[in-house]
Short mmCIF file of C-alpha atoms and ligand atoms in Angstrom, two decimals:
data_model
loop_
_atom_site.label_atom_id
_atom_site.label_comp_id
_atom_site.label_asym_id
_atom_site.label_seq_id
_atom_site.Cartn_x
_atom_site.Cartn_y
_atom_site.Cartn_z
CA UNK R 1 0.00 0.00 0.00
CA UNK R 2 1.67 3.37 -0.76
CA UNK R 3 2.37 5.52 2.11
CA UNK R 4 0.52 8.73 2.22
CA UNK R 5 2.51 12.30 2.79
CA UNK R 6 1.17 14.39 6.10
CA UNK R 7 -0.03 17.06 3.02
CA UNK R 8 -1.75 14.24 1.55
CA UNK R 9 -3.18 12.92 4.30
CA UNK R 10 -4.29 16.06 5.65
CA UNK R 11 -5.45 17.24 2.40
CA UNK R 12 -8.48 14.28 2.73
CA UNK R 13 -8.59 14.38 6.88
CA UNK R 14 -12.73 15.59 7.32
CA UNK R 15 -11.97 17.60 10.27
CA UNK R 16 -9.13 19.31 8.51
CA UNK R 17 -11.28 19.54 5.28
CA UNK R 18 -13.72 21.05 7.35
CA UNK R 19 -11.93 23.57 9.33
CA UNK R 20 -9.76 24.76 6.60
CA UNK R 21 -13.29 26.07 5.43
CA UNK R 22 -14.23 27.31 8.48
CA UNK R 23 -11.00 28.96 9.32
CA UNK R 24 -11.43 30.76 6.41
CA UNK R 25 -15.14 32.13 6.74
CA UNK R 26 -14.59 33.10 10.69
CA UNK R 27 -11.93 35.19 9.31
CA UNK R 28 -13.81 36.65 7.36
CA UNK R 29 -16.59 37.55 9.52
CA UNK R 30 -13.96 38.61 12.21
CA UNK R 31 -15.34 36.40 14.84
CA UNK R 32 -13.40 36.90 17.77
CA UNK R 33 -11.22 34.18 19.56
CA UNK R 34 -13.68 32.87 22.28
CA UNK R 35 -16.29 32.30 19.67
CA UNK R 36 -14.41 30.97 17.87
CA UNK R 37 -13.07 28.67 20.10
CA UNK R 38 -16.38 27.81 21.23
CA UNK R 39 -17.86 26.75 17.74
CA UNK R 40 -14.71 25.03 16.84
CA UNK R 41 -15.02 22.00 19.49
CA UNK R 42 -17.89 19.62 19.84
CA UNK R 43 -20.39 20.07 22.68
CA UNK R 44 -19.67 16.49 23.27
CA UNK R 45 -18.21 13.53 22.17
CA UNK R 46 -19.24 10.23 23.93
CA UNK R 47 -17.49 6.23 23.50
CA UNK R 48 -19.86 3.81 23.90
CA UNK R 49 -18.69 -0.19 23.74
CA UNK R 50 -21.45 -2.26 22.51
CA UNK R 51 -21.59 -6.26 23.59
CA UNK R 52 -23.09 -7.77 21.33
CA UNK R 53 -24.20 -11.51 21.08
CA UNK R 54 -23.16 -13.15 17.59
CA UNK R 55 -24.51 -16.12 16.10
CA UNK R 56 -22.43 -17.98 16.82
CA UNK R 57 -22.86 -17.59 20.53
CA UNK R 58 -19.37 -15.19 20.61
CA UNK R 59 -19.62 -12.49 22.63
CA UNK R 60 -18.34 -9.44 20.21
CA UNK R 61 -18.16 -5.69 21.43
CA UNK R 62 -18.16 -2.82 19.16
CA UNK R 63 -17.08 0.70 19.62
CA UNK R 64 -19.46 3.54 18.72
CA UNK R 65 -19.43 7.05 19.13
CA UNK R 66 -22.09 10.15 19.27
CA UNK R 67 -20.81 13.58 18.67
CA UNK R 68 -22.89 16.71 19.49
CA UNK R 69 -21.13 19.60 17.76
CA UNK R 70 -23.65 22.34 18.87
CA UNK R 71 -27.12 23.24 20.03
CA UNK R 72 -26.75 26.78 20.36
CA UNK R 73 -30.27 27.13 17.52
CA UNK R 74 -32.21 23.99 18.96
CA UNK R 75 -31.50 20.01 19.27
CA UNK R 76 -28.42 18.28 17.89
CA UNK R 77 -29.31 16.37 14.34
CA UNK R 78 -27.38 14.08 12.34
CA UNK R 79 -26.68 10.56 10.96
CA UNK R 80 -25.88 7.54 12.13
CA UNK R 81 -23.11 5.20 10.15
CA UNK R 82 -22.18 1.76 10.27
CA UNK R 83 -18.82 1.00 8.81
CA UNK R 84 -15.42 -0.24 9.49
CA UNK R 85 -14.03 2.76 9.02
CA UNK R 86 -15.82 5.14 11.25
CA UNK R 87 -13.63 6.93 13.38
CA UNK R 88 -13.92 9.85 16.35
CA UNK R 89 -12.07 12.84 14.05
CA UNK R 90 -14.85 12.17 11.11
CA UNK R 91 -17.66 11.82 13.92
CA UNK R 92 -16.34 15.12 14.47
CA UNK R 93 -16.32 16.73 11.45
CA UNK R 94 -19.52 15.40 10.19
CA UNK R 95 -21.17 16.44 13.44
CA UNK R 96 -19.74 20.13 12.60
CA UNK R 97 -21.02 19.94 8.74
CA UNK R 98 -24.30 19.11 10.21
CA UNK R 99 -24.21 22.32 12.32
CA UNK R 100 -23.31 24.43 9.80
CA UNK R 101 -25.52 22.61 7.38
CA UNK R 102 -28.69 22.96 9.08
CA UNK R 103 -28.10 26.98 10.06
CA UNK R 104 -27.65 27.31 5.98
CA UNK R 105 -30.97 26.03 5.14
CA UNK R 106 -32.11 27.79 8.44
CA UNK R 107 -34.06 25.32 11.15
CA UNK R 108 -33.84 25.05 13.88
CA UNK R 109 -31.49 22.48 14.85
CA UNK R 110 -27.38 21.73 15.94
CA UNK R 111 -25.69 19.06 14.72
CA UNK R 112 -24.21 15.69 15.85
CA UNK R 113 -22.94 12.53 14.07
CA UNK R 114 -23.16 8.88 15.02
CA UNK R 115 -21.35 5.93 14.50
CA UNK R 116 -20.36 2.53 15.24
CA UNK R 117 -17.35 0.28 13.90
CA UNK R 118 -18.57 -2.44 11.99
CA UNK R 119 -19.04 -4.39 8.90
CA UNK R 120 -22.77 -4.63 8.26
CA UNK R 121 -22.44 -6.51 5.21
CA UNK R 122 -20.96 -9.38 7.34
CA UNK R 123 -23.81 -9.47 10.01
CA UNK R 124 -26.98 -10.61 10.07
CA UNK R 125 -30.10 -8.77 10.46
CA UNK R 126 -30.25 -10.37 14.33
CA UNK R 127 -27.07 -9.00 15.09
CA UNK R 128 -27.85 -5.88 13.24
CA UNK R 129 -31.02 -5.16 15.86
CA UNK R 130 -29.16 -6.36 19.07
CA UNK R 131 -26.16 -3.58 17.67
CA UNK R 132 -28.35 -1.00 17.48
CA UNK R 133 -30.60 -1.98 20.33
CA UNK R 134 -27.54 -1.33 22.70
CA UNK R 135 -25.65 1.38 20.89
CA UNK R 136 -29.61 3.15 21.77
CA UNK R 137 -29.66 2.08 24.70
CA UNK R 138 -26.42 3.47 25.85
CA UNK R 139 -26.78 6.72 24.50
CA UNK R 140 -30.39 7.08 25.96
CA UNK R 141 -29.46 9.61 28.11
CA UNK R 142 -27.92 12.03 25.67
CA UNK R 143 -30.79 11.38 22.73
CA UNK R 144 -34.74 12.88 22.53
CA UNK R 145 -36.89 14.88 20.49
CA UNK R 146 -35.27 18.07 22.12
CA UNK R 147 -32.02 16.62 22.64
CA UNK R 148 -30.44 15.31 19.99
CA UNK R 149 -31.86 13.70 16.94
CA UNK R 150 -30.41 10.67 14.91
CA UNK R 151 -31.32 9.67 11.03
CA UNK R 152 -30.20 7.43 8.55
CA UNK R 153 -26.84 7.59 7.14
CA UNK R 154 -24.09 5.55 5.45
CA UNK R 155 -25.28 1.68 6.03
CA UNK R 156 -28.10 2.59 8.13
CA UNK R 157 -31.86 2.30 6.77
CA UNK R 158 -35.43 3.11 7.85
CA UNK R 159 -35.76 -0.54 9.98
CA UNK R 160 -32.62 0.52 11.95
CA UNK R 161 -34.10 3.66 12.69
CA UNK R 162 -37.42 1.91 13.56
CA UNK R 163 -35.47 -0.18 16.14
CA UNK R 164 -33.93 3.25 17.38
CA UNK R 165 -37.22 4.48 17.85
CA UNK R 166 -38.73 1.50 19.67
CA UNK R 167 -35.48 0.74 21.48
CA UNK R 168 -35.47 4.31 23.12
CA UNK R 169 -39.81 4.59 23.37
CA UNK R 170 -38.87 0.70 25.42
CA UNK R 171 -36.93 3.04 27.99
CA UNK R 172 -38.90 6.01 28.09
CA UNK R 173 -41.98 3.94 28.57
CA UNK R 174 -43.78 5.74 25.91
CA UNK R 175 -43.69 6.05 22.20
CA UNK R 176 -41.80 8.56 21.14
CA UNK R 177 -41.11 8.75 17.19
CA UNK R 178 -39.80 12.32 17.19
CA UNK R 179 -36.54 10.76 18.76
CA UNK R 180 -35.39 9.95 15.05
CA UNK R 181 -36.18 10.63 11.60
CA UNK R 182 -35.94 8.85 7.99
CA UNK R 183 -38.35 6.59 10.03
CA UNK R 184 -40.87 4.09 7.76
CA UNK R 185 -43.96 5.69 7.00
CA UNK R 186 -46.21 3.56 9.20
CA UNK R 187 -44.28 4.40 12.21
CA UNK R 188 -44.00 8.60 11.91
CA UNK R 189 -41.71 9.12 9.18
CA UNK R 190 -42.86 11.54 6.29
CA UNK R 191 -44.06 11.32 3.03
CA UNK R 192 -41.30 12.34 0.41
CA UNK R 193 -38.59 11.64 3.15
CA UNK R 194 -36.65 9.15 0.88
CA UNK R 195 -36.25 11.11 -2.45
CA UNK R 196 -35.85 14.49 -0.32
CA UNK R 197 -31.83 14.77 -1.32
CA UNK R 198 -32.19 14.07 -4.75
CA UNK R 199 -34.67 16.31 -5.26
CA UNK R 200 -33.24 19.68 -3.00
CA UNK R 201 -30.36 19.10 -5.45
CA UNK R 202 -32.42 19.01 -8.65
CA UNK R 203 -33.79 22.45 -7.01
CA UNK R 204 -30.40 23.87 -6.26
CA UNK R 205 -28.93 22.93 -9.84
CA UNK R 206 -32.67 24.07 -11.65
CA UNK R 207 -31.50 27.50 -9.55
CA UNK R 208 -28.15 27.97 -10.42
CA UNK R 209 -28.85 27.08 -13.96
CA UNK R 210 -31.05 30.30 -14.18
CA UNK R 211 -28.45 32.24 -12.11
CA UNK R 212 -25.87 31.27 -14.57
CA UNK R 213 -28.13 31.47 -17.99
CA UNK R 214 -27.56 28.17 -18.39
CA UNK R 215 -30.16 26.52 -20.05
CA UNK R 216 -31.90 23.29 -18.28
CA UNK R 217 -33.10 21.76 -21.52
CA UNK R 218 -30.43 19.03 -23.22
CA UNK R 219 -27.96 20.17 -20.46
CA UNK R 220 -25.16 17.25 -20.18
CA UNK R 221 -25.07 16.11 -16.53
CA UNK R 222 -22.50 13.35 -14.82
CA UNK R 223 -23.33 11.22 -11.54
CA UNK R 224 -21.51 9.42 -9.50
CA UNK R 225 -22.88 7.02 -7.02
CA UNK R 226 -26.43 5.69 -7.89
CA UNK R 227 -27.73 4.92 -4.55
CA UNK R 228 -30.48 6.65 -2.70
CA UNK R 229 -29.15 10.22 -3.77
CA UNK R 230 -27.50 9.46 -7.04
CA UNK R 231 -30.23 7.72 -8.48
CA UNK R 232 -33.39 10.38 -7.73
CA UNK R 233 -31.38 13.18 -8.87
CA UNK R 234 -30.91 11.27 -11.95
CA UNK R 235 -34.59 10.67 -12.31
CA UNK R 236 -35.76 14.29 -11.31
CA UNK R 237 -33.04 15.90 -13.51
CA UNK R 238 -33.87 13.76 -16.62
CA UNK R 239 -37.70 14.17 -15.92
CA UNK R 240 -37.07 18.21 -15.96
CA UNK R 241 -35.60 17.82 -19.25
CA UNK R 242 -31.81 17.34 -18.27
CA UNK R 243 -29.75 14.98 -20.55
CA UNK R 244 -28.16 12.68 -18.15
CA UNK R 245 -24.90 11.63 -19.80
CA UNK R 246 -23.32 9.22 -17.26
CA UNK R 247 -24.01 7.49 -14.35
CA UNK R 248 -21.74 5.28 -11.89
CA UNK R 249 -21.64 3.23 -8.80
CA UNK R 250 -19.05 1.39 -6.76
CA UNK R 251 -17.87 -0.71 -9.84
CA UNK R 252 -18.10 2.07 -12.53
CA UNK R 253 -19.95 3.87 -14.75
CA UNK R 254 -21.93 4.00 -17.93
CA UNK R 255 -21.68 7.03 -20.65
CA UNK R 256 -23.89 7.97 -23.29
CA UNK R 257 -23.20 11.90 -24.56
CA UNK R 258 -26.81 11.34 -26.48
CA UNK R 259 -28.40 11.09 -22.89
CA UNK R 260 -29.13 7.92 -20.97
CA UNK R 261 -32.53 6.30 -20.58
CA UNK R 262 -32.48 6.65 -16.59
CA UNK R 263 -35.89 4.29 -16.33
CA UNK R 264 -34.52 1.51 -18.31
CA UNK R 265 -31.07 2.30 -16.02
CA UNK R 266 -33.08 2.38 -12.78
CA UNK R 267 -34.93 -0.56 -13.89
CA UNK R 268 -31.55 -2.65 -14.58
CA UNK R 269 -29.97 -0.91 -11.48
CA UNK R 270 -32.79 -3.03 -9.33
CA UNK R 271 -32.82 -6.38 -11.51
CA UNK R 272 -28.52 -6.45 -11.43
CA UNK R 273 -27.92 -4.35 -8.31
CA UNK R 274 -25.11 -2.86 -10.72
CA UNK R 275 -24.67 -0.55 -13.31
CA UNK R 276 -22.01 -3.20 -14.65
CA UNK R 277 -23.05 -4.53 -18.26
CA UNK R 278 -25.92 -2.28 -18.74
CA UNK R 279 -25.86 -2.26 -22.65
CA UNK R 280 -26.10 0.67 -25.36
CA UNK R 281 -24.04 2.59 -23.45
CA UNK R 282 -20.06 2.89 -22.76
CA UNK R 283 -18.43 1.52 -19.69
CA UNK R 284 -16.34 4.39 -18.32
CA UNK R 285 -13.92 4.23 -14.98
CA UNK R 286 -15.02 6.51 -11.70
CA UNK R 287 -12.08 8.36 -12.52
CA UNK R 288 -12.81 9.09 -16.48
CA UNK R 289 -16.14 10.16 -15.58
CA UNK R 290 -15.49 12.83 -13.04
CA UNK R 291 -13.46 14.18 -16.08
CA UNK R 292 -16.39 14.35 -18.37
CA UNK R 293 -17.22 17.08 -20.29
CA UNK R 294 -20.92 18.22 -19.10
CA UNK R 295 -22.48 21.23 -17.93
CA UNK R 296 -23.45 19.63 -14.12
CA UNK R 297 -21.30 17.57 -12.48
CA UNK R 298 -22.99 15.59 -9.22
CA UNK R 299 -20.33 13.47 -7.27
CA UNK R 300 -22.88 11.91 -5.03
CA UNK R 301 -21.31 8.83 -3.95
CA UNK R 302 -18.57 9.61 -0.77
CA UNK R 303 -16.17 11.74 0.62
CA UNK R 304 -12.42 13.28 -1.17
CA UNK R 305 -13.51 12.28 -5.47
CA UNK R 306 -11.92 15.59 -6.39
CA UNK R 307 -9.08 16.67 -5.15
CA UNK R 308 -5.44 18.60 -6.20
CA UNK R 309 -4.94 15.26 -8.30
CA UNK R 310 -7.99 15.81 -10.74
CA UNK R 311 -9.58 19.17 -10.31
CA UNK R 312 -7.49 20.71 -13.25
CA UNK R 313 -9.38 17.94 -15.45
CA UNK R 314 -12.94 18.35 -14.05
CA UNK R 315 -14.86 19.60 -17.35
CA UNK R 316 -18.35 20.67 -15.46
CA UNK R 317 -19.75 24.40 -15.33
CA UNK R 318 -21.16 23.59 -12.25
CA UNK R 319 -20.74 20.96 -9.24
CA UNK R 320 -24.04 20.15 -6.86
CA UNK R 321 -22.15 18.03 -4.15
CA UNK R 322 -24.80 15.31 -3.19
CA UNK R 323 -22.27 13.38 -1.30
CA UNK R 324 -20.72 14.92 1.97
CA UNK R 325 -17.06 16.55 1.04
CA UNK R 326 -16.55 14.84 -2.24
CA UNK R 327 -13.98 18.25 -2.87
CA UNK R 328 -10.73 19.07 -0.75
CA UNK R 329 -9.98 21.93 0.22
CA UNK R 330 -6.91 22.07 -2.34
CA UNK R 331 -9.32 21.17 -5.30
CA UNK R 332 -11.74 24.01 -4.36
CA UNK R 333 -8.78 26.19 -5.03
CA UNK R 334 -8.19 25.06 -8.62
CA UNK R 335 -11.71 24.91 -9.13
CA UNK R 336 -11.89 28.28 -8.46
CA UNK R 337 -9.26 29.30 -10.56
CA UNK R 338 -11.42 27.67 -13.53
CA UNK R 339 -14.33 29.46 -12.82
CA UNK R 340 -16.14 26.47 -12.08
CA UNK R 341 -19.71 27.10 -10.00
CA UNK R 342 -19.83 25.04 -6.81
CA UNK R 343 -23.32 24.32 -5.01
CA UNK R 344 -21.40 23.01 -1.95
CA UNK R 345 -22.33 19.88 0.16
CA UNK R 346 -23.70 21.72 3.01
CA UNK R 347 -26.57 23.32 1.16
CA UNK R 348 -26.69 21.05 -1.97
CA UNK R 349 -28.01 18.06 0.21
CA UNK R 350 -29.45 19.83 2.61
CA UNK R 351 -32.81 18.54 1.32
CA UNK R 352 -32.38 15.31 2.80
CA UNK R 353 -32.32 17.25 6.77
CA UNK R 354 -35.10 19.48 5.76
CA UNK R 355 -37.43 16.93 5.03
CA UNK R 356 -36.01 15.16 8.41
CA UNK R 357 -36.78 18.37 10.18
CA UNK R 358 -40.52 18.10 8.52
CA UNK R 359 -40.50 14.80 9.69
CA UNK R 360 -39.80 15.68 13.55
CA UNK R 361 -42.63 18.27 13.12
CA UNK R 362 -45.27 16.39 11.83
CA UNK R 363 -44.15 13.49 14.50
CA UNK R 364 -44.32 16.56 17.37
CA UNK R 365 -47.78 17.71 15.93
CA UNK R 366 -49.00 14.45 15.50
CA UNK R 367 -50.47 15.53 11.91
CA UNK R 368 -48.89 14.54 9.26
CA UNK R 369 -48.41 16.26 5.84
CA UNK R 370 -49.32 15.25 2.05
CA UNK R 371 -45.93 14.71 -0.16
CA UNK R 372 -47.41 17.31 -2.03
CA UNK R 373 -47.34 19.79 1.10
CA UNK R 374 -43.85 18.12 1.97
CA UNK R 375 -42.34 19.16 -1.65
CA UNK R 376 -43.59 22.42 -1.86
CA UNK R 377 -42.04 23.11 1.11
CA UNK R 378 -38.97 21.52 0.63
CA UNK R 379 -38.90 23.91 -2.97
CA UNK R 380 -39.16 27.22 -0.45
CA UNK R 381 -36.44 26.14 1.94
CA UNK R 382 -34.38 25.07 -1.01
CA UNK R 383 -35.06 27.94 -3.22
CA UNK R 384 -34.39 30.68 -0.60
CA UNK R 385 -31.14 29.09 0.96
CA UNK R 386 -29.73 28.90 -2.45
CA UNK R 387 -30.73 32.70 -3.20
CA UNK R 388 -28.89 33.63 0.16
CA UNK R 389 -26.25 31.80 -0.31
CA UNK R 390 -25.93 33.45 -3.82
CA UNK R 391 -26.76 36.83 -2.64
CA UNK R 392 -24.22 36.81 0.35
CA UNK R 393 -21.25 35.75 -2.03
CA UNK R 394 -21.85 38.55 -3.87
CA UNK R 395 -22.24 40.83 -1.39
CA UNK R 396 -18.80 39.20 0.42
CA UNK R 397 -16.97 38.28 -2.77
CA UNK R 398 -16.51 34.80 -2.30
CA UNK R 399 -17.67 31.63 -3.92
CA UNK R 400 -20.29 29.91 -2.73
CA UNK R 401 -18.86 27.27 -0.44
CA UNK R 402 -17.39 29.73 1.51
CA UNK R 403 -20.44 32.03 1.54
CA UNK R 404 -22.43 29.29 2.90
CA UNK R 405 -20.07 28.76 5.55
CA UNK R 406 -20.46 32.33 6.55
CA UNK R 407 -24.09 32.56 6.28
CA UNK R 408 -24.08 29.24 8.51
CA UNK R 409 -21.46 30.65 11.06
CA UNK R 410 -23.30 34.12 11.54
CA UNK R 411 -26.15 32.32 12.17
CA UNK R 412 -25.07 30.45 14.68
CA UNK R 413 -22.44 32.66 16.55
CA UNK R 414 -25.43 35.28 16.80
CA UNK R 415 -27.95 32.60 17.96
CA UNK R 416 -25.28 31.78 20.64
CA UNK R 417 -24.48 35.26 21.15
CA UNK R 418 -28.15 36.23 21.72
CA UNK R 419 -28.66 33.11 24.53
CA UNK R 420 -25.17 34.16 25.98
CA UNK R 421 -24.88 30.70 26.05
CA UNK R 422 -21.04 31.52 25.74
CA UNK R 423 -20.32 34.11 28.13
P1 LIG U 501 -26.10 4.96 -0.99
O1 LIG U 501 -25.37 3.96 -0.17
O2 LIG U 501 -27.56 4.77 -1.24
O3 LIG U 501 -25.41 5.08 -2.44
C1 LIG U 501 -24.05 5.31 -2.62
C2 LIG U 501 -23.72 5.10 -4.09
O4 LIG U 501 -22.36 5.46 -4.32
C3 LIG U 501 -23.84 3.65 -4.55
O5 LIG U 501 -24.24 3.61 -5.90
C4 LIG U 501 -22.41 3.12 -4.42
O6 LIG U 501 -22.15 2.02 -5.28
C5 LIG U 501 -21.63 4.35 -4.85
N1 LIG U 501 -20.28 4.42 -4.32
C6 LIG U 501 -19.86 4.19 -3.06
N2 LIG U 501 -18.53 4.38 -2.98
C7 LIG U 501 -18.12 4.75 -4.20
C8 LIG U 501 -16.87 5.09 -4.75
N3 LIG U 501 -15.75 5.06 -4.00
N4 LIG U 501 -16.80 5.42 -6.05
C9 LIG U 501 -17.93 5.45 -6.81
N5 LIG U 501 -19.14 5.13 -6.35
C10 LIG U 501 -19.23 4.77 -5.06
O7 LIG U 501 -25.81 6.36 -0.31
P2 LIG U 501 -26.63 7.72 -0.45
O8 LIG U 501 -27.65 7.78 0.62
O9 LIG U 501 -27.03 7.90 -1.87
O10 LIG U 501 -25.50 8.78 -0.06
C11 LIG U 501 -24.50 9.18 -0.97
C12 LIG U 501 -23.73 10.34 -0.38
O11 LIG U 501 -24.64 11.40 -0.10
C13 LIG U 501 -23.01 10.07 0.94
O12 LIG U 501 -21.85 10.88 0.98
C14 LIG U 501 -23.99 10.58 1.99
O13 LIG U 501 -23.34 10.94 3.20
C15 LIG U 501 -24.53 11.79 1.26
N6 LIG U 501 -25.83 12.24 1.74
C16 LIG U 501 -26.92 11.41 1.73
C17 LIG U 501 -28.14 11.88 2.16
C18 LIG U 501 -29.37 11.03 2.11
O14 LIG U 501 -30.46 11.54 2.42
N7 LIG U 501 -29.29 9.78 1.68
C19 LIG U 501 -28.26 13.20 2.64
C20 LIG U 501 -27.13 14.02 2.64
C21 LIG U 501 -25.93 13.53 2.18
#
């Protein structure tokens, strides 16, 4: 395996990813050194160890983790991931982006991360439930609808949220759904809750497409990763006319430059559970697709895709990022320098936590909204974060990651400010 440099290393480090950004917005906004101090550490960061009961009769235990970056504008919100490589410095720095990204799109909400080290593909279902079960059950203290909020992230689905929800309503001796959202329908979750990322990006793109004169109709888009996110903003962009060019999961991608057919691609996505071998269209690499010539560019499949290696050869006009920090640091420089139009991660899929918000509403009001209600909705908060975002990097001269960061930060330092939850 070939060794990585520090530069390297810290060039695709989340936390540093993340606080090179923020570094560079609270200078900008001259926030002063205690506030600064303040919004740069967590609120909390807890260890859990899990015992968990395999199979085969072994007892296994697992370590997990709950960050709570901040709850200076209401309760902590934020995923929870299963994988092997989960560790307490990306906890951290997702739990931040969470802050920042629900003060962008404006609820009212901190934000936290979750996590546990495991393999889920190697476990059962059984030892999936007992996992979660006692990573809930642990944390029980620290979560609740006005605590601190958990949803679905990498490897984690509506039934492990469900057994969230009834593992913590067990302890509280009540049911309590607003405890977590991206819940199943039939047990609080909302309406529309499932496409929600994939369609605030088609939104944000649709936006910065007029901002840009860019016209929506035939324009070439790339995607990579066609999971949850991927694969509805490949449906909603081609249904509004897009031409979706190329698509890609884990194993590869597919191009077409006269447009895919993103049914028939769907439809062979569910029958093969790959994009591999999809016919009348080109196999193409992960890395020859991000280099694509298109017009929008959506890396929505994980973290550090373009970076100082490949931004010179990114070909897009403009990059939604539907994944969480698919870009360095070091590429958004380059980037810059070629003029190319970021929607950055934080408010690009921010539809999936405004829908979750929705979601912890409607559970709180015990009413729950039509997906009609839920969408139109969703287009406001969508519509007007992009605007502001746009707006303020005008008004600041900077590009739009880094005016979202400020617009985020201001929002929270005053909120905090304001309670004097600092002083
Ligand atoms: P998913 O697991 O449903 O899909 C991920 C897709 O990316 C799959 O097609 C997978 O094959 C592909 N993929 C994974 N690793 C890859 C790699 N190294 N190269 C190319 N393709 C790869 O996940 P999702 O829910 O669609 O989430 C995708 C990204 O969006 C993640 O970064 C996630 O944190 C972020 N995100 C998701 C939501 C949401 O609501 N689902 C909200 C905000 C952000």
């Amino acid at each position: 395996m070939a060794v990585m440099t520090e530069a390297e290393d810290s060039e695709i480090n989340p936390f540093d990813a993340m606080m090179s950004r923020f570094d560079v917005a609270a200078q900008k906004l001259h926030l002063d050194e205690g506030l600064y101090q303040f919004l740069r550490y967590p609120r909390r960061e807890v260890t859990v160890y899990i015992p968990v009961f395999m199979d085969t009769g072994r007892l296994q235990v697992f370590t997990g983790y709950r960050v709570q970056h901040n709850i200076s504008r209401g309760p902590s919100k934020g995923g929870i991931r299963f994988a092997p490589d989960v560790t307490l410095d990306e906890m951290k720095a997702l739990a931040a982006w969470m802050t920042w990204k629900c003060a962008v799109v404006n609820i009212p909400f901190g934000g936290a991360k979750g996590g546990v080290i495991c393999d889920p593909s190697r476990m059962s279902s059984g030892e999936l439930e007992r996992l979660t079960r006692r990573y809930t059950a642990e944390l029980y203290e620290f979560l609740g609808p006005e605590k601190d909020v958990p949803a679905p992230d990498v490897n984690t689905n509506e039934q492990i949220m469900a057994w969230v929800m009834d593992t913590y309503s067990m302890h509280a001796h009540q049911t309590v759904t607003g405890v977590i959202t991206g819940k199943p329908v039939e047990l609080g979750g909302s309406a529309g809750r499932l496409e929600a990322t994939g369609r605030g990006i088609t939104i944000v793109v649709k936006e910065a497409c007029k901002r840009l004169g860019l016209d929506c109709a035939g324009a070439p888009v790339v995607i990579q990763g066609f999971g949850n996110v991927g694969s509805i903003a490949a449906q909603l962009l081609s249904s509004e006319g897009f031409r979706v060019v190329a698509v890609s999961d884990l194993r590869g991608g597919i191009y077409d430059p006269a447009g895919l057919d993103i049914g028939r691609v769907s439809a062979y996505n569910r029958r093969n559970r790959t994009l591999e071998g999809f016919p009348d269209a080109e196999p193409v690499t992960n890395r020859e697709l991000l280099e694509l010539p298109c017009d929008i560019l959506i890396p929505a499949a994980t973290e550090n895709q373009i970076t100082s290696h490949n931004a010179d050869r990114i070909r897009a006009r403009i990059i939604a990022e539907g994944a969480n920090g698919p870009t360095t640091a070091k590429a958004d420089e380059i980037l810059d320098e070629k003029r190319i139009f970021i929607i950055p991660d934080i408010l690009a899929n921010a539809g999936g936590v405004t829908v979750s918000y929705f979601e912890w509403a409607q559970d709180r009001q015990g009413f729950f909204w039509k997906e009609s209600e839920v969408n139109e909705r969703l287009g406001d908060y969508m519509t007007n974060s992009f605007h502001e975002v746009f707006r303020y990097s005008e008004a600041h001269s900077v590009n739009m990651r880094i005016a979202s960061y400020m617009l985020a930060i201001d929002r929270v330092a005053r909120g905090t400010r304001i309670r004097g939850l600092y002083a």
